[in-house]
Amino acid sequence: MLQYTHSGSCVTPNSLVLAKMLSHNRVLLLSGRNTIQALQNAAFSTSYKFNKSYQLVVVGGGAGGCATAAKFSSKLGKGKVAVIEPADVHYYQPMWTLVGGGMKKFENSGKPMSKVLPKNAEWIKQRVVSFDPNNNKVMTEDGQEISYEYLVVALGIQLNYDQIKGLPDAFETPGVCSNYSPLYVKKTWESLKNFSEGNAVFSFPATPIKCAGAPQKIMYISDDYLRKHGKRDKASIIYNTSLPVIFGVKKYADALWQVVKERGITVNLRHNLIEVKPESKEAVFQNLDKPEELKTIKYKMLHVTPPMGAPDPLRSCGSLVDSAGFLNVNKNTLQHVDYSNVFGIGDCTNVPTSKTAAAVAGQCGVLRKNLSLTMAGKSPVHHYDGYTSCPLVTGYSKCILAEFDMNGNPLETFPINQAKERRTMFHLKKDMMPDMYWLGMLNGYWEGPKYMRKLLHLGFK
Ligand code: FAD
């Protein structure tokens, strides 16, 4: 149970003890390749050190955390920045859409965390369990208290598969898959290859999610795959989404309605997956407009996009979060609304834009400038424009490159109609974006296409 020491401090002594036991057991359970990776990482990380203090602590070493740490560890120098991150592997998650469609190998979507975190930053290989913003501390699973002058929260968004009855167990059964997790993404490709006939069903949950286009990208890829392999006539492709629209930005939604019409895909709006019954191969959906109405659909393939929410350790710290549990930041400056030495980046914040790595890139430059100003005793003045992007892959050689702001207005880089399916955009997504991520963004160099957009629109956008 949570114990609040005083307003703003959310400390969990019992969970710390439990966590120590769990991390001990986890070490015992490690095997084979994981053990070698864990030992390599142990040599690089500093999780054995206790109660340290840093000028900047970054919580989470994913897209936003890694990019931020790269910027500030080179600016502030060795030993000044710590990244608290428990994972052995850093994944480029946008690649999982292509992994699910058999276009990329899963192994190519990840790199050892020790290789991507900046060498000038200290890696504390631990899970943060609670925050104490009044005393400028975070607590880790093994009982460390890490003090900071400045904190950047970059925890991402939490996957909650267990909020759907029958999951995650049903992933052990044929045809149930999900591109959203490293545990289940390979199963998508397997399910697609094994599909012979029947319903291929794709879901979108009734919560905020990361990359809101990904639940339907894999559907278009599946459609294309089945056509190429002569199985499309025997398949019914069904997209059941909790949303009242196919996509949040009208320009791209219009284009996508055209695609589903041309390809004979069934779209049911306001339908939320609530149960998977693997024995009978049935998926149960609730009609969100008439909650008493449940619809059961037989599936041969079921691609699940899980409900998602704010990470538990963050959600438990009432003074840091909004009513939904996301980090409460000023949507323009990315500074916390109450704690001026706390900033946020990426999926864990309540910035009202679509949660993507592209948005993280756009936020990186703003965070870099505003945190630097704050460190110099000045007020943050730089504003994030809400830029986000979703390369809507619609097959094995086509993509609609959606780019828009936090008000749902298109904010396109190229002076062409980006709502059109194009091969060039497909190759941008498949062949160029991975390097932009690994080499540019994670090293703190890529801050989004703002200047390229201005140049290509002759300064008018
Ligand atoms: P993440 O990159 O998820 O990083 C969060 C980090 O926090 C992780 O490393 C995690 O281990 C760590 N963490 C979690 N809990 C703790 C804890 N308690 N203590 C310490 N650390 C913790 N984006 C695009 O721009 N384009 C796309 O085409 C695209 N497609 C996608 C397709 C799929 C299938 C998926 C899953 C995502 C896609 N995204 C896409 C979204 C993109 O990957 C995320 O929006 C982006 O990674 C968010 O960055 P982040 O730093 O906020 O979170």
Short mmCIF file of C-alpha atoms and ligand atoms in Angstrom, two decimals:
data_model
loop_
_atom_site.label_atom_id
_atom_site.label_comp_id
_atom_site.label_asym_id
_atom_site.label_seq_id
_atom_site.Cartn_x
_atom_site.Cartn_y
_atom_site.Cartn_z
CA MET A 1 0.00 0.00 0.00
CA LEU A 2 1.20 3.52 -0.74
CA GLN A 3 2.29 5.64 2.19
CA TYR A 4 2.36 9.37 1.61
CA THR A 5 4.96 10.92 3.91
CA HIS A 6 3.82 14.46 3.21
CA SER A 7 2.17 16.32 0.39
CA GLY A 8 4.06 15.73 -2.83
CA SER A 9 6.23 12.85 -1.61
CA CYS A 10 5.13 9.40 -2.61
CA VAL A 11 7.33 6.82 -0.89
CA THR A 12 6.62 3.11 -0.74
CA PRO A 13 8.81 1.41 1.90
CA ASN A 14 7.01 -1.94 1.64
CA SER A 15 7.31 -1.98 -2.09
CA LEU A 16 11.03 -1.33 -1.78
CA VAL A 17 11.56 -4.42 0.36
CA LEU A 18 9.40 -6.51 -1.96
CA ALA A 19 11.22 -5.11 -4.95
CA LYS A 20 14.60 -6.10 -3.51
CA MET A 21 13.36 -9.68 -3.16
CA LEU A 22 11.97 -9.64 -6.68
CA SER A 23 15.15 -8.35 -8.23
CA HIS A 24 17.10 -11.06 -6.41
CA ASN A 25 14.76 -13.72 -7.80
CA ARG A 26 14.99 -12.20 -11.25
CA VAL A 27 18.76 -12.64 -11.21
CA LEU A 28 18.30 -16.33 -10.35
CA LEU A 29 15.86 -16.75 -13.21
CA LEU A 30 18.17 -15.32 -15.84
CA SER A 31 19.35 -17.81 -18.38
CA GLY A 32 21.64 -18.23 -21.40
CA ARG A 33 21.90 -15.19 -23.64
CA ASN A 34 20.09 -13.02 -21.10
CA THR A 35 22.66 -13.84 -18.45
CA ILE A 36 25.54 -12.79 -20.68
CA GLN A 37 23.74 -9.58 -21.62
CA ALA A 38 22.91 -8.89 -17.97
CA LEU A 39 26.52 -9.44 -16.90
CA GLN A 40 27.78 -7.14 -19.66
CA ASN A 41 25.30 -4.53 -18.58
CA ALA A 42 26.16 -4.98 -14.91
CA ALA A 43 29.75 -4.16 -15.76
CA PHE A 44 28.66 -0.96 -17.47
CA SER A 45 25.83 0.15 -15.18
CA THR A 46 26.20 1.47 -11.64
CA SER A 47 23.31 -0.17 -9.85
CA TYR A 48 25.55 -1.27 -6.98
CA LYS A 49 26.07 2.33 -5.83
CA PHE A 50 23.72 3.70 -3.21
CA ASN A 51 22.22 7.11 -2.49
CA LYS A 52 23.97 9.13 -5.16
CA SER A 53 23.33 12.66 -6.24
CA TYR A 54 23.41 14.19 -9.74
CA GLN A 55 22.85 17.52 -11.38
CA LEU A 56 20.38 15.88 -13.77
CA VAL A 57 18.54 12.62 -13.35
CA VAL A 58 16.69 11.19 -16.34
CA VAL A 59 14.11 8.54 -15.52
CA GLY A 60 13.68 6.13 -18.44
CA GLY A 61 16.23 5.43 -21.17
CA GLY A 62 13.84 5.05 -24.10
CA ALA A 63 13.54 7.47 -27.02
CA GLY A 64 13.10 10.65 -24.96
CA GLY A 65 15.34 9.70 -22.05
CA CYS A 66 18.24 8.60 -24.20
CA ALA A 67 18.12 11.70 -26.42
CA THR A 68 17.91 14.00 -23.40
CA ALA A 69 20.77 12.26 -21.62
CA ALA A 70 22.92 12.50 -24.77
CA LYS A 71 22.37 16.26 -24.98
CA PHE A 72 22.97 17.05 -21.34
CA SER A 73 25.77 14.63 -20.57
CA SER A 74 27.86 16.16 -23.32
CA LYS A 75 26.95 19.67 -22.18
CA LEU A 76 27.41 19.15 -18.41
CA GLY A 77 30.29 16.65 -18.54
CA LYS A 78 31.00 13.22 -17.11
CA GLY A 79 29.27 12.16 -13.90
CA LYS A 80 26.72 14.97 -13.84
CA VAL A 81 23.87 13.07 -15.50
CA ALA A 82 22.35 9.75 -14.48
CA VAL A 83 19.84 7.67 -16.41
CA ILE A 84 17.69 5.27 -14.40
CA GLU A 85 16.56 2.50 -16.73
CA PRO A 86 16.00 -1.21 -15.92
CA ALA A 87 15.94 -2.72 -19.44
CA ASP A 88 18.86 -4.59 -21.00
CA VAL A 89 17.72 -3.77 -24.52
CA HIS A 90 16.63 -0.49 -26.09
CA TYR A 91 14.04 -1.11 -28.80
CA TYR A 92 13.24 1.03 -31.81
CA GLN A 93 9.53 0.30 -31.41
CA PRO A 94 8.35 1.85 -34.72
CA MET A 95 10.12 -1.05 -36.46
CA TRP A 96 7.71 -3.55 -34.90
CA THR A 97 5.05 -2.67 -37.49
CA LEU A 98 7.46 -3.96 -40.14
CA VAL A 99 8.56 -6.92 -37.98
CA GLY A 100 4.90 -7.97 -37.67
CA GLY A 101 4.60 -7.83 -41.45
CA GLY A 102 7.81 -9.81 -42.02
CA MET A 103 9.66 -6.86 -43.57
CA LYS A 104 12.31 -6.53 -40.83
CA LYS A 105 13.87 -8.95 -38.38
CA PHE A 106 12.94 -8.51 -34.71
CA GLU A 107 16.64 -8.74 -33.77
CA ASN A 108 17.30 -5.56 -35.79
CA SER A 109 14.80 -3.57 -33.72
CA GLY A 110 16.89 -3.62 -30.54
CA LYS A 111 20.38 -2.72 -29.34
CA PRO A 112 22.00 -3.30 -25.94
CA MET A 113 21.13 -0.44 -23.61
CA SER A 114 24.82 -0.15 -22.75
CA LYS A 115 25.51 0.73 -26.40
CA VAL A 116 22.87 3.43 -26.80
CA LEU A 117 23.07 5.30 -23.49
CA PRO A 118 25.67 8.08 -23.63
CA LYS A 119 29.07 7.20 -22.17
CA ASN A 120 29.24 10.47 -20.22
CA ALA A 121 26.08 9.59 -18.31
CA GLU A 122 25.92 7.08 -15.47
CA TRP A 123 23.47 4.28 -16.06
CA ILE A 124 21.64 3.17 -12.94
CA LYS A 125 20.17 -0.13 -14.04
CA GLN A 126 17.12 -0.05 -11.84
CA ARG A 127 13.38 0.47 -11.94
CA VAL A 128 12.11 3.67 -10.33
CA VAL A 129 9.39 2.80 -7.83
CA SER A 130 8.51 6.21 -6.39
CA PHE A 131 9.16 9.93 -6.59
CA ASP A 132 9.73 12.50 -3.85
CA PRO A 133 9.63 15.82 -5.72
CA ASN A 134 9.55 17.92 -2.52
CA ASN A 135 12.93 16.52 -1.54
CA ASN A 136 14.30 16.18 -5.10
CA LYS A 137 14.68 12.40 -4.91
CA VAL A 138 13.59 9.28 -6.73
CA MET A 139 13.59 5.82 -5.19
CA THR A 140 14.59 2.65 -7.02
CA GLU A 141 13.50 -0.96 -6.70
CA ASP A 142 16.67 -1.99 -4.84
CA GLY A 143 16.20 0.75 -2.24
CA GLN A 144 18.48 3.47 -3.59
CA GLU A 145 17.56 7.12 -3.11
CA ILE A 146 18.84 9.14 -6.04
CA SER A 147 18.95 12.92 -5.51
CA TYR A 148 18.81 15.45 -8.29
CA GLU A 149 18.93 19.17 -8.96
CA TYR A 150 16.89 18.68 -12.12
CA LEU A 151 14.71 15.78 -13.16
CA VAL A 152 13.49 14.72 -16.61
CA VAL A 153 10.73 12.10 -16.58
CA ALA A 154 10.71 9.94 -19.72
CA LEU A 155 8.96 6.77 -18.55
CA GLY A 156 6.89 6.09 -21.67
CA ILE A 157 3.40 4.62 -21.47
CA GLN A 158 2.48 1.34 -19.76
CA LEU A 159 0.94 -1.60 -21.63
CA ASN A 160 -2.00 -3.11 -19.73
CA TYR A 161 -2.81 -6.35 -21.55
CA ASP A 162 -4.28 -7.79 -18.35
CA GLN A 163 -7.17 -5.31 -18.55
CA ILE A 164 -8.60 -7.54 -21.29
CA LYS A 165 -10.08 -10.78 -19.91
CA GLY A 166 -8.18 -13.81 -21.18
CA LEU A 167 -4.94 -11.89 -21.82
CA PRO A 168 -2.02 -12.22 -21.66
CA ASP A 169 -2.56 -16.04 -21.48
CA ALA A 170 -4.28 -16.14 -24.88
CA PHE A 171 -1.00 -15.08 -26.51
CA GLU A 172 0.11 -18.68 -25.92
CA THR A 173 -2.58 -19.84 -28.37
CA PRO A 174 -2.53 -19.73 -32.20
CA GLY A 175 -3.49 -16.55 -34.02
CA VAL A 176 -3.40 -14.10 -31.08
CA CYS A 177 -0.68 -11.51 -31.50
CA SER A 178 0.35 -7.90 -30.84
CA ASN A 179 2.92 -5.63 -32.44
CA TYR A 180 3.03 -3.54 -29.25
CA SER A 181 5.23 -5.83 -27.18
CA PRO A 182 8.64 -7.39 -27.79
CA LEU A 183 7.13 -10.56 -26.33
CA TYR A 184 4.36 -10.92 -28.90
CA VAL A 185 5.42 -9.05 -32.04
CA LYS A 186 7.06 -12.10 -33.67
CA LYS A 187 3.74 -13.89 -33.23
CA THR A 188 2.11 -11.41 -35.64
CA TRP A 189 4.25 -12.53 -38.56
CA GLU A 190 3.76 -16.16 -37.59
CA SER A 191 -0.04 -15.70 -37.43
CA LEU A 192 -0.10 -13.96 -40.79
CA LYS A 193 1.93 -16.68 -42.49
CA ASN A 194 -0.27 -19.39 -40.97
CA PHE A 195 -3.54 -17.69 -41.88
CA SER A 196 -5.56 -19.66 -44.43
CA GLU A 197 -9.15 -18.45 -44.16
CA GLY A 198 -11.64 -16.80 -41.79
CA ASN A 199 -11.69 -13.55 -39.83
CA ALA A 200 -8.59 -11.45 -39.27
CA VAL A 201 -9.56 -9.03 -36.51
CA PHE A 202 -7.67 -5.90 -35.41
CA SER A 203 -8.47 -3.94 -32.24
CA PHE A 204 -7.94 -0.40 -30.90
CA PRO A 205 -8.53 0.11 -27.13
CA ALA A 206 -10.50 2.75 -25.22
CA THR A 207 -7.44 4.47 -23.74
CA PRO A 208 -4.72 6.81 -24.98
CA ILE A 209 -2.08 4.78 -26.84
CA LYS A 210 1.29 5.32 -28.47
CA CYS A 211 1.34 5.57 -32.26
CA ALA A 212 -2.40 5.63 -32.83
CA GLY A 213 -1.88 4.56 -36.45
CA ALA A 214 -0.08 1.30 -35.63
CA PRO A 215 -3.26 -0.74 -34.90
CA GLN A 216 -4.41 -0.24 -38.49
CA LYS A 217 -1.00 -0.25 -40.23
CA ILE A 218 -0.66 -3.96 -39.53
CA MET A 219 -4.16 -4.49 -40.86
CA TYR A 220 -3.30 -2.95 -44.24
CA ILE A 221 -0.07 -4.93 -44.34
CA SER A 222 -2.04 -8.12 -43.60
CA ASP A 223 -4.51 -7.29 -46.36
CA ASP A 224 -1.66 -6.79 -48.82
CA TYR A 225 0.06 -10.00 -47.69
CA LEU A 226 -3.11 -12.08 -48.13
CA ARG A 227 -3.66 -10.59 -51.61
CA LYS A 228 -0.07 -11.37 -52.64
CA HIS A 229 -0.53 -14.97 -51.44
CA GLY A 230 -3.94 -15.56 -53.00
CA LYS A 231 -5.78 -15.88 -49.68
CA ARG A 232 -7.61 -12.56 -49.55
CA ASP A 233 -10.85 -13.98 -51.05
CA LYS A 234 -11.14 -16.37 -48.11
CA ALA A 235 -10.49 -13.69 -45.49
CA SER A 236 -12.70 -11.16 -43.76
CA ILE A 237 -10.66 -8.27 -42.43
CA ILE A 238 -12.32 -6.44 -39.53
CA TYR A 239 -11.08 -3.31 -37.74
CA ASN A 240 -12.87 -2.74 -34.42
CA THR A 241 -11.87 0.56 -32.88
CA SER A 242 -13.03 2.26 -29.70
CA LEU A 243 -12.64 5.62 -31.41
CA PRO A 244 -15.52 7.42 -33.13
CA VAL A 245 -13.24 8.06 -36.15
CA ILE A 246 -10.79 6.00 -38.21
CA PHE A 247 -8.03 8.56 -37.57
CA GLY A 248 -7.91 11.78 -35.56
CA VAL A 249 -6.92 14.13 -38.40
CA LYS A 250 -9.61 14.58 -41.05
CA LYS A 251 -7.25 14.91 -44.01
CA TYR A 252 -5.73 11.46 -43.36
CA ALA A 253 -9.00 9.95 -42.12
CA ASP A 254 -10.59 10.74 -45.50
CA ALA A 255 -7.70 9.02 -47.28
CA LEU A 256 -7.92 5.96 -44.99
CA TRP A 257 -11.70 5.60 -45.48
CA GLN A 258 -10.94 5.45 -49.20
CA VAL A 259 -8.31 2.72 -48.61
CA VAL A 260 -10.65 0.54 -46.49
CA LYS A 261 -13.44 0.98 -49.06
CA GLU A 262 -11.22 -0.03 -51.97
CA ARG A 263 -9.89 -3.07 -50.10
CA GLY A 264 -13.20 -4.32 -48.70
CA ILE A 265 -12.21 -3.95 -45.04
CA THR A 266 -14.98 -3.77 -42.41
CA VAL A 267 -14.60 -0.95 -39.87
CA ASN A 268 -16.70 -0.90 -36.69
CA LEU A 269 -16.34 2.35 -34.72
CA ARG A 270 -16.83 2.53 -30.93
CA HIS A 271 -16.13 -1.19 -30.48
CA ASN A 272 -13.83 -2.08 -27.59
CA LEU A 273 -12.18 -5.48 -27.09
CA ILE A 274 -13.01 -6.73 -23.58
CA GLU A 275 -12.37 -10.48 -23.72
CA VAL A 276 -10.45 -13.10 -25.68
CA LYS A 277 -11.70 -16.72 -25.52
CA PRO A 278 -8.91 -18.81 -27.00
CA GLU A 279 -10.73 -22.17 -26.58
CA SER A 280 -13.52 -21.10 -28.94
CA LYS A 281 -11.31 -18.56 -30.81
CA GLU A 282 -13.71 -15.74 -30.06
CA ALA A 283 -13.15 -12.07 -29.33
CA VAL A 284 -15.77 -10.14 -27.38
CA PHE A 285 -16.29 -6.46 -28.12
CA GLN A 286 -18.41 -3.94 -26.25
CA ASN A 287 -20.35 -1.29 -28.13
CA LEU A 288 -19.24 1.85 -26.27
CA ASP A 289 -22.38 3.73 -27.34
CA LYS A 290 -24.64 0.94 -25.99
CA PRO A 291 -22.54 -0.67 -23.22
CA GLU A 292 -25.05 -3.48 -22.68
CA GLU A 293 -24.50 -4.62 -26.27
CA LEU A 294 -21.69 -7.20 -26.65
CA LYS A 295 -20.58 -8.57 -30.01
CA THR A 296 -18.70 -11.86 -30.24
CA ILE A 297 -16.56 -12.43 -33.31
CA LYS A 298 -14.79 -15.65 -34.33
CA TYR A 299 -11.17 -15.07 -35.28
CA LYS A 300 -8.39 -16.95 -37.04
CA MET A 301 -6.05 -14.06 -36.42
CA LEU A 302 -6.52 -11.46 -33.68
CA HIS A 303 -4.14 -8.51 -33.47
CA VAL A 304 -4.53 -6.83 -30.09
CA THR A 305 -3.57 -3.26 -29.31
CA PRO A 306 -3.61 -3.25 -25.50
CA PRO A 307 -5.18 -0.66 -23.21
CA MET A 308 -2.39 1.67 -22.06
CA GLY A 309 -1.99 4.10 -19.21
CA ALA A 310 0.43 6.16 -17.17
CA PRO A 311 3.27 4.10 -15.63
CA ASP A 312 2.33 2.94 -12.11
CA PRO A 313 5.20 4.64 -10.21
CA LEU A 314 4.28 7.96 -11.79
CA ARG A 315 0.54 7.54 -11.38
CA SER A 316 1.08 6.93 -7.63
CA CYS A 317 2.69 10.32 -7.13
CA GLY A 318 -0.33 12.61 -6.97
CA SER A 319 1.61 15.87 -6.91
CA LEU A 320 3.40 15.11 -10.19
CA VAL A 321 0.46 13.95 -12.31
CA ASP A 322 -2.90 15.01 -13.72
CA SER A 323 -6.17 13.18 -13.03
CA ALA A 324 -5.30 10.53 -15.63
CA GLY A 325 -1.92 9.84 -14.02
CA PHE A 326 0.28 11.44 -16.71
CA LEU A 327 3.08 13.88 -15.83
CA ASN A 328 1.48 17.31 -15.52
CA VAL A 329 3.59 19.61 -17.68
CA ASN A 330 3.05 22.90 -19.45
CA LYS A 331 2.23 21.69 -22.97
CA ASN A 332 4.33 24.46 -24.53
CA THR A 333 7.46 24.51 -22.35
CA LEU A 334 7.42 20.87 -21.09
CA GLN A 335 8.21 22.15 -17.58
CA HIS A 336 6.19 20.64 -14.73
CA VAL A 337 3.31 22.92 -13.72
CA ASP A 338 4.34 22.97 -10.02
CA TYR A 339 7.98 21.86 -9.81
CA SER A 340 10.17 24.15 -11.90
CA ASN A 341 13.15 21.73 -11.73
CA VAL A 342 11.10 18.88 -13.23
CA PHE A 343 10.53 18.45 -16.98
CA GLY A 344 8.87 15.71 -19.00
CA ILE A 345 9.25 14.29 -22.48
CA GLY A 346 7.38 11.73 -24.53
CA ASP A 347 4.53 9.33 -23.88
CA CYS A 348 4.41 9.74 -20.07
CA THR A 349 3.44 13.42 -20.23
CA ASN A 350 0.00 14.98 -20.60
CA VAL A 351 1.04 17.05 -23.63
CA PRO A 352 -2.13 16.77 -25.75
CA THR A 353 -0.53 15.48 -28.90
CA SER A 354 -0.41 12.03 -30.47
CA LYS A 355 2.21 9.97 -28.60
CA THR A 356 4.99 9.06 -31.05
CA ALA A 357 8.78 8.98 -31.34
CA ALA A 358 8.37 11.79 -33.88
CA ALA A 359 6.69 13.89 -31.17
CA VAL A 360 9.59 13.05 -28.86
CA ALA A 361 12.01 14.36 -31.52
CA GLY A 362 10.01 17.58 -31.77
CA GLN A 363 10.05 17.92 -27.97
CA CYS A 364 13.80 17.27 -27.67
CA GLY A 365 14.88 20.71 -28.93
CA VAL A 366 12.34 22.53 -26.77
CA LEU A 367 13.36 20.57 -23.69
CA ARG A 368 17.06 21.12 -24.40
CA LYS A 369 16.62 24.89 -24.64
CA ASN A 370 14.14 25.30 -21.78
CA LEU A 371 15.99 23.09 -19.32
CA SER A 372 19.23 24.93 -20.15
CA LEU A 373 17.50 28.25 -19.45
CA THR A 374 16.12 26.91 -16.16
CA MET A 375 19.58 25.68 -15.13
CA ALA A 376 20.86 29.21 -15.83
CA GLY A 377 18.19 30.66 -13.51
CA LYS A 378 16.00 31.95 -16.36
CA SER A 379 12.41 31.19 -17.36
CA PRO A 380 11.68 28.72 -20.16
CA VAL A 381 10.47 30.62 -23.22
CA HIS A 382 10.65 28.07 -26.05
CA HIS A 383 7.38 26.50 -27.21
CA TYR A 384 6.66 23.04 -28.57
CA ASP A 385 4.34 23.27 -31.56
CA GLY A 386 2.80 19.84 -30.92
CA TYR A 387 4.49 18.27 -33.99
CA THR A 388 3.86 14.56 -34.29
CA SER A 389 3.92 12.10 -37.15
CA CYS A 390 2.57 8.71 -38.09
CA PRO A 391 3.84 6.94 -41.20
CA LEU A 392 0.67 5.01 -42.07
CA VAL A 393 2.12 2.02 -43.87
CA THR A 394 -0.67 0.66 -46.09
CA GLY A 395 1.13 -2.31 -47.62
CA TYR A 396 4.49 -3.71 -48.70
CA SER A 397 5.40 -0.63 -50.73
CA LYS A 398 2.97 2.13 -49.77
CA CYS A 399 2.69 4.69 -47.01
CA ILE A 400 0.70 7.82 -46.15
CA LEU A 401 2.99 10.10 -44.13
CA ALA A 402 0.67 11.81 -41.62
CA GLU A 403 2.29 14.80 -39.91
CA PHE A 404 0.25 17.13 -37.74
CA ASP A 405 0.19 19.35 -34.66
CA MET A 406 -1.56 19.07 -31.29
CA ASN A 407 -4.72 20.69 -32.69
CA GLY A 408 -5.03 18.10 -35.44
CA ASN A 409 -3.85 20.44 -38.21
CA PRO A 410 -1.56 18.88 -40.85
CA LEU A 411 2.05 20.05 -40.44
CA GLU A 412 3.68 18.42 -43.44
CA THR A 413 7.38 18.45 -44.25
CA PHE A 414 7.14 17.91 -47.99
CA PRO A 415 5.44 20.28 -50.46
CA ILE A 416 3.27 17.47 -51.87
CA ASN A 417 -0.04 15.94 -50.80
CA GLN A 418 1.09 13.60 -48.03
CA ALA A 419 -2.37 12.03 -47.68
CA LYS A 420 -1.63 10.08 -50.89
CA GLU A 421 -0.20 6.55 -50.62
CA ARG A 422 3.40 6.76 -51.87
CA ARG A 423 6.34 4.42 -52.36
CA THR A 424 8.81 7.20 -51.47
CA MET A 425 7.22 7.61 -48.03
CA PHE A 426 7.35 3.84 -47.55
CA HIS A 427 11.11 3.84 -48.16
CA LEU A 428 11.52 6.86 -45.89
CA LYS A 429 9.80 4.88 -43.12
CA LYS A 430 11.45 1.52 -43.80
CA ASP A 431 14.97 2.45 -44.90
CA MET A 432 15.77 5.92 -43.57
CA MET A 433 13.89 6.43 -40.30
CA PRO A 434 15.74 3.68 -38.38
CA ASP A 435 19.08 5.45 -38.93
CA MET A 436 17.52 8.83 -38.15
CA TYR A 437 16.52 7.28 -34.83
CA TRP A 438 19.63 5.32 -33.89
CA LEU A 439 22.23 7.78 -35.15
CA GLY A 440 20.42 11.10 -35.05
CA MET A 441 17.81 11.11 -32.33
CA LEU A 442 19.43 8.93 -29.67
CA ASN A 443 22.64 10.93 -29.96
CA GLY A 444 20.69 14.14 -29.47
CA TYR A 445 21.11 15.44 -33.04
CA TRP A 446 17.65 14.94 -34.58
CA GLU A 447 15.05 17.35 -33.21
CA GLY A 448 12.39 16.87 -35.85
CA PRO A 449 11.91 18.21 -39.37
CA LYS A 450 11.03 21.82 -38.41
CA TYR A 451 13.86 23.49 -40.33
CA MET A 452 13.58 21.09 -43.28
CA ARG A 453 9.86 21.91 -43.47
CA LYS A 454 10.58 25.64 -43.51
CA LEU A 455 13.19 25.18 -46.22
CA LEU A 456 11.00 22.99 -48.42
CA HIS A 457 8.08 25.42 -48.06
CA LEU A 458 10.33 28.40 -48.79
CA GLY A 459 9.88 29.69 -45.25
CA PHE A 460 6.07 29.75 -45.39
CA LYS A 461 5.36 26.91 -42.89
P1 FAD B 1 9.80 4.77 -24.53
O1 FAD B 1 10.64 4.90 -25.74
O2 FAD B 1 8.78 3.70 -24.50
O3 FAD B 1 10.79 4.64 -23.28
C1 FAD B 1 10.34 4.50 -21.96
C2 FAD B 1 11.50 3.91 -21.16
O4 FAD B 1 11.18 3.95 -19.77
C3 FAD B 1 11.76 2.43 -21.51
O5 FAD B 1 13.10 2.26 -21.86
C4 FAD B 1 11.38 1.69 -20.24
O6 FAD B 1 12.16 0.54 -20.02
C5 FAD B 1 11.65 2.76 -19.18
N1 FAD B 1 10.91 2.53 -17.94
C6 FAD B 1 9.64 2.05 -17.80
N2 FAD B 1 9.33 1.98 -16.51
C7 FAD B 1 10.41 2.41 -15.82
C8 FAD B 1 10.69 2.59 -14.41
N3 FAD B 1 9.78 2.29 -13.48
N4 FAD B 1 11.89 3.09 -14.06
C9 FAD B 1 12.81 3.43 -15.00
N5 FAD B 1 12.60 3.28 -16.33
C10 FAD B 1 11.41 2.78 -16.72
N6 FAD B 1 6.44 6.40 -33.22
C11 FAD B 1 6.70 7.10 -34.36
O7 FAD B 1 7.14 8.24 -34.30
N7 FAD B 1 6.46 6.55 -35.60
C12 FAD B 1 6.01 5.29 -35.74
O8 FAD B 1 5.83 4.82 -36.86
C13 FAD B 1 5.73 4.53 -34.56
N8 FAD B 1 5.26 3.27 -34.66
C14 FAD B 1 5.10 2.52 -33.53
C15 FAD B 1 4.70 1.21 -33.65
C16 FAD B 1 4.58 0.40 -32.54
C17 FAD B 1 4.12 -1.01 -32.70
C18 FAD B 1 4.90 0.92 -31.26
C19 FAD B 1 4.82 0.03 -30.04
C20 FAD B 1 5.29 2.25 -31.11
C21 FAD B 1 5.39 3.06 -32.24
N9 FAD B 1 5.75 4.40 -32.14
C22 FAD B 1 5.97 5.13 -33.28
C23 FAD B 1 5.75 5.08 -30.82
C24 FAD B 1 7.12 5.33 -30.23
O9 FAD B 1 7.88 4.14 -30.18
C25 FAD B 1 6.95 5.90 -28.83
O10 FAD B 1 6.04 6.97 -28.87
C26 FAD B 1 8.28 6.40 -28.27
O11 FAD B 1 9.16 5.31 -28.10
C27 FAD B 1 8.07 7.15 -26.97
O12 FAD B 1 9.28 7.46 -26.37
P2 FAD B 1 9.37 7.59 -24.77
O13 FAD B 1 10.77 7.96 -24.45
O14 FAD B 1 8.28 8.46 -24.28
O15 FAD B 1 9.02 6.13 -24.24
#
